[in-house]
Amino acid sequence: MPRSQSPTCDVDALIDAVIDREGRYVNHPADRGGPTCWGITEAVARAEGYAGPMRAMPRDSAAAIYRRLYWLRPGFDRVALRAPAIAAELFDTGVNMGTATATGFLQRALNALNRSARDYPDIAVDRAIGPRTLAALDGFLKARGKRGEVVLLRAIEALQGERYIALAERRPSQEAFLYGWLANRIGEA
């Protein structure tokens, strides 16, 4: 089922999908993140207390990091209570681009879709989920209904796709990843 049709947001399933997509140990020379295991970079693993070899990082350690850093800390769990498909997209985008970037996409899209502040006031694009962002999301969903979640999801994915292409244009070494990003990170993932 496409994410946009999901009536609830199962964070365990989201985490499993990311881990399955990312795979085990990788150390691609063009990846500026360096060695990763289950999609967790060595820098993040070390900051979160994992001291072992990256090749041996347990899957459950990665899952705990995803839950803590990419779901709870940015507040995507609070978005999930209102718009599960949006929360799923923010989580996946946050894993790949950073949670602040994902949140900024949401805020920009909400501002662009508020019909010149007739539906709800503009919000600061501060890249953090807070009461104003949640109120804007509530206002959007009230004004646009369930179909609105699908349209908002498309707007966030459009911003994500534009960022991938711009990244590949600025740094040709990143073209090695562009096809996979577009195929696996936008639309049904």
C-alpha positions as a Markdown table, in Angstrom:
| # | Residue | x | y | z |
|---|---|---|---|---|
| 1 | Met | 0.0 | 0.0 | 0.0 |
| 2 | Pro | 1.4 | 3.4 | -0.8 |
| 3 | Arg | 2.5 | 5.5 | 2.2 |
| 4 | Ser | -0.1 | 8.1 | 1.3 |
| 5 | Gln | -2.9 | 5.7 | 1.9 |
| 6 | Ser | -1.6 | 4.4 | 5.3 |
| 7 | Pro | -4.2 | 5.0 | 8.0 |
| 8 | Thr | -1.7 | 4.7 | 10.8 |
| 9 | Cys | 2.0 | 5.1 | 11.2 |
| 10 | Asp | 3.9 | 2.0 | 12.4 |
| 11 | Val | 7.4 | 3.3 | 13.4 |
| 12 | Asp | 8.7 | -0.2 | 13.7 |
| 13 | Ala | 7.8 | -1.0 | 10.1 |
| 14 | Leu | 9.3 | 2.3 | 9.0 |
| 15 | Ile | 12.6 | 1.5 | 10.8 |
| 16 | Asp | 12.6 | -2.0 | 9.4 |
| 17 | Ala | 12.1 | -0.7 | 5.9 |
| 18 | Val | 14.9 | 1.8 | 6.2 |
| 19 | Ile | 17.3 | -0.8 | 7.6 |
| 20 | Asp | 16.4 | -3.3 | 4.8 |
| 21 | Arg | 16.9 | -0.6 | 2.2 |
| 22 | Glu | 20.2 | 0.6 | 3.6 |
| 23 | Gly | 21.7 | -2.9 | 4.1 |
| 24 | Arg | 24.6 | -3.9 | 6.2 |
| 25 | Tyr | 28.1 | -2.5 | 6.2 |
| 26 | Val | 28.9 | 0.0 | 3.3 |
| 27 | Asn | 32.0 | 2.2 | 2.8 |
| 28 | His | 31.4 | 3.8 | -0.7 |
| 29 | Pro | 34.3 | 6.1 | -1.6 |
| 30 | Ala | 31.9 | 8.8 | -2.9 |
| 31 | Asp | 29.7 | 8.7 | 0.3 |
| 32 | Arg | 30.8 | 11.7 | 2.4 |
| 33 | Gly | 29.2 | 10.0 | 5.4 |
| 34 | Gly | 32.0 | 7.4 | 5.5 |
| 35 | Pro | 31.4 | 3.9 | 6.7 |
| 36 | Thr | 27.8 | 3.0 | 7.6 |
| 37 | Cys | 26.0 | -0.1 | 8.9 |
| 38 | Trp | 22.3 | -0.4 | 8.6 |
| 39 | Gly | 22.4 | 3.2 | 7.2 |
| 40 | Ile | 23.9 | 4.6 | 10.5 |
| 41 | Thr | 27.1 | 6.5 | 9.9 |
| 42 | Glu | 30.1 | 5.8 | 12.0 |
| 43 | Ala | 30.0 | 9.3 | 13.4 |
| 44 | Val | 26.4 | 8.9 | 14.6 |
| 45 | Ala | 27.0 | 5.5 | 16.0 |
| 46 | Arg | 30.0 | 6.7 | 18.0 |
| 47 | Ala | 28.0 | 9.8 | 19.3 |
| 48 | Glu | 25.2 | 7.4 | 20.4 |
| 49 | Gly | 27.7 | 5.2 | 22.3 |
| 50 | Tyr | 28.4 | 2.4 | 19.9 |
| 51 | Ala | 32.1 | 1.6 | 20.3 |
| 52 | Gly | 32.4 | -1.7 | 18.3 |
| 53 | Pro | 33.5 | -2.2 | 14.7 |
| 54 | Met | 31.0 | -0.8 | 12.3 |
| 55 | Arg | 30.8 | -4.1 | 10.3 |
| 56 | Ala | 29.5 | -5.7 | 13.5 |
| 57 | Met | 26.9 | -3.2 | 14.6 |
| 58 | Pro | 23.8 | -5.0 | 15.7 |
| 59 | Arg | 20.6 | -4.3 | 13.9 |
| 60 | Asp | 18.8 | -3.6 | 17.1 |
| 61 | Ser | 21.3 | -0.9 | 18.0 |
| 62 | Ala | 20.6 | 0.8 | 14.6 |
| 63 | Ala | 16.9 | 0.5 | 15.2 |
| 64 | Ala | 17.2 | 2.2 | 18.6 |
| 65 | Ile | 19.2 | 5.0 | 17.1 |
| 66 | Tyr | 16.6 | 5.5 | 14.3 |
| 67 | Arg | 13.8 | 5.6 | 16.8 |
| 68 | Arg | 15.5 | 8.0 | 19.2 |
| 69 | Leu | 17.2 | 10.4 | 16.7 |
| 70 | Tyr | 15.0 | 10.3 | 13.6 |
| 71 | Trp | 11.5 | 9.7 | 15.1 |
| 72 | Leu | 11.2 | 10.9 | 18.7 |
| 73 | Arg | 13.7 | 13.7 | 18.9 |
| 74 | Pro | 12.4 | 15.7 | 15.9 |
| 75 | Gly | 8.8 | 15.2 | 17.0 |
| 76 | Phe | 7.7 | 13.1 | 14.0 |
| 77 | Asp | 5.7 | 11.0 | 16.4 |
| 78 | Arg | 3.5 | 14.1 | 17.0 |
| 79 | Val | 3.0 | 14.6 | 13.3 |
| 80 | Ala | 2.0 | 10.9 | 13.0 |
| 81 | Leu | -1.0 | 11.5 | 15.3 |
| 82 | Arg | -2.3 | 14.0 | 12.7 |
| 83 | Ala | -0.9 | 12.8 | 9.4 |
| 84 | Pro | 0.7 | 9.3 | 9.3 |
| 85 | Ala | 1.8 | 9.5 | 5.7 |
| 86 | Ile | 3.5 | 12.9 | 6.3 |
| 87 | Ala | 5.3 | 11.5 | 9.4 |
| 88 | Ala | 6.5 | 8.5 | 7.4 |
| 89 | Glu | 7.9 | 10.8 | 4.7 |
| 90 | Leu | 9.5 | 13.1 | 7.2 |
| 91 | Phe | 11.2 | 10.1 | 8.9 |
| 92 | Asp | 12.6 | 8.7 | 5.6 |
| 93 | Thr | 13.7 | 12.1 | 4.4 |
| 94 | Gly | 15.2 | 12.8 | 7.8 |
| 95 | Val | 17.2 | 9.7 | 7.7 |
| 96 | Asn | 18.6 | 10.6 | 4.3 |
| 97 | Met | 18.9 | 14.4 | 4.5 |
| 98 | Gly | 18.7 | 15.2 | 8.2 |
| 99 | Thr | 15.6 | 15.8 | 10.3 |
| 100 | Ala | 15.9 | 19.6 | 10.2 |
| 101 | Thr | 15.9 | 19.5 | 6.4 |
| 102 | Ala | 12.8 | 17.2 | 6.4 |
| 103 | Thr | 11.0 | 19.6 | 8.9 |
| 104 | Gly | 12.0 | 22.6 | 6.8 |
| 105 | Phe | 10.3 | 20.9 | 3.7 |
| 106 | Leu | 7.1 | 20.5 | 5.8 |
| 107 | Gln | 7.2 | 24.1 | 7.0 |
| 108 | Arg | 7.8 | 25.5 | 3.5 |
| 109 | Ala | 5.1 | 23.4 | 2.0 |
| 110 | Leu | 2.6 | 24.4 | 4.7 |
| 111 | Asn | 3.4 | 28.1 | 4.1 |
| 112 | Ala | 3.0 | 27.7 | 0.3 |
| 113 | Leu | -0.3 | 25.9 | 0.7 |
| 114 | Asn | -2.1 | 28.2 | 3.2 |
| 115 | Arg | -3.7 | 30.3 | 0.5 |
| 116 | Ser | -2.0 | 33.5 | 1.5 |
| 117 | Ala | -2.6 | 32.8 | 5.2 |
| 118 | Arg | -6.4 | 32.5 | 4.8 |
| 119 | Asp | -6.4 | 28.9 | 6.2 |
| 120 | Tyr | -3.8 | 29.4 | 8.9 |
| 121 | Pro | -0.9 | 31.8 | 9.6 |
| 122 | Asp | 2.5 | 31.5 | 8.0 |
| 123 | Ile | 5.1 | 29.8 | 10.2 |
| 124 | Ala | 8.8 | 30.4 | 10.6 |
| 125 | Val | 10.9 | 27.9 | 8.7 |
| 126 | Asp | 13.0 | 27.2 | 11.7 |
| 127 | Arg | 13.4 | 23.5 | 10.9 |
| 128 | Ala | 11.9 | 22.3 | 14.2 |
| 129 | Ile | 8.5 | 20.7 | 15.0 |
| 130 | Gly | 6.8 | 22.9 | 17.6 |
| 131 | Pro | 3.4 | 24.1 | 18.5 |
| 132 | Arg | 3.1 | 26.5 | 15.6 |
| 133 | Thr | 4.1 | 23.9 | 13.0 |
| 134 | Leu | 1.6 | 21.4 | 14.5 |
| 135 | Ala | -1.1 | 24.1 | 14.5 |
| 136 | Ala | -0.4 | 24.9 | 10.9 |
| 137 | Leu | -0.6 | 21.2 | 10.0 |
| 138 | Asp | -3.9 | 21.0 | 11.9 |
| 139 | Gly | -5.1 | 24.1 | 10.0 |
| 140 | Phe | -4.1 | 22.6 | 6.7 |
| 141 | Leu | -5.8 | 19.3 | 7.3 |
| 142 | Lys | -8.9 | 21.0 | 8.6 |
| 143 | Ala | -9.1 | 23.2 | 5.5 |
| 144 | Arg | -8.2 | 20.5 | 2.9 |
| 145 | Gly | -9.4 | 17.2 | 4.5 |
| 146 | Lys | -7.9 | 13.8 | 3.9 |
| 147 | Arg | -6.9 | 14.5 | 0.3 |
| 148 | Gly | -4.8 | 17.4 | 1.7 |
| 149 | Glu | -2.4 | 14.9 | 3.2 |
| 150 | Val | -1.7 | 13.4 | -0.2 |
| 151 | Val | -1.1 | 16.9 | -1.7 |
| 152 | Leu | 1.1 | 17.9 | 1.2 |
| 153 | Leu | 3.1 | 14.7 | 0.7 |
| 154 | Arg | 3.6 | 15.5 | -3.0 |
| 155 | Ala | 4.8 | 19.0 | -2.1 |
| 156 | Ile | 7.4 | 17.6 | 0.4 |
| 157 | Glu | 8.5 | 15.0 | -2.1 |
| 158 | Ala | 8.9 | 17.7 | -4.8 |
| 159 | Leu | 11.2 | 19.7 | -2.5 |
| 160 | Gln | 13.1 | 16.5 | -1.8 |
| 161 | Gly | 13.6 | 15.6 | -5.4 |
| 162 | Glu | 14.8 | 19.1 | -6.3 |
| 163 | Arg | 17.4 | 18.9 | -3.5 |
| 164 | Tyr | 18.7 | 15.6 | -4.8 |
| 165 | Ile | 19.1 | 17.0 | -8.3 |
| 166 | Ala | 20.7 | 20.2 | -7.1 |
| 167 | Leu | 23.2 | 18.1 | -5.0 |
| 168 | Ala | 24.1 | 16.0 | -8.0 |
| 169 | Glu | 24.6 | 19.2 | -10.1 |
| 170 | Arg | 26.8 | 20.8 | -7.5 |
| 171 | Arg | 28.9 | 17.7 | -6.7 |
| 172 | Pro | 29.1 | 15.3 | -9.7 |
| 173 | Ser | 30.4 | 12.5 | -7.5 |
| 174 | Gln | 26.9 | 12.4 | -6.0 |
| 175 | Glu | 25.5 | 11.4 | -9.4 |
| 176 | Ala | 26.5 | 7.8 | -8.3 |
| 177 | Phe | 23.6 | 8.0 | -5.8 |
| 178 | Leu | 21.0 | 10.1 | -7.7 |
| 179 | Tyr | 19.1 | 7.3 | -9.4 |
| 180 | Gly | 18.8 | 5.3 | -6.2 |
| 181 | Trp | 17.7 | 8.4 | -4.2 |
| 182 | Leu | 14.9 | 9.1 | -6.8 |
| 183 | Ala | 13.9 | 5.5 | -7.1 |
| 184 | Asn | 13.9 | 4.6 | -3.5 |
| 185 | Arg | 13.2 | 7.8 | -1.6 |
| 186 | Ile | 10.5 | 9.5 | -3.5 |
| 187 | Gly | 7.0 | 8.1 | -4.0 |
| 188 | Glu | 6.4 | 4.6 | -2.7 |
| 189 | Ala | 9.3 | 3.5 | -0.6 |
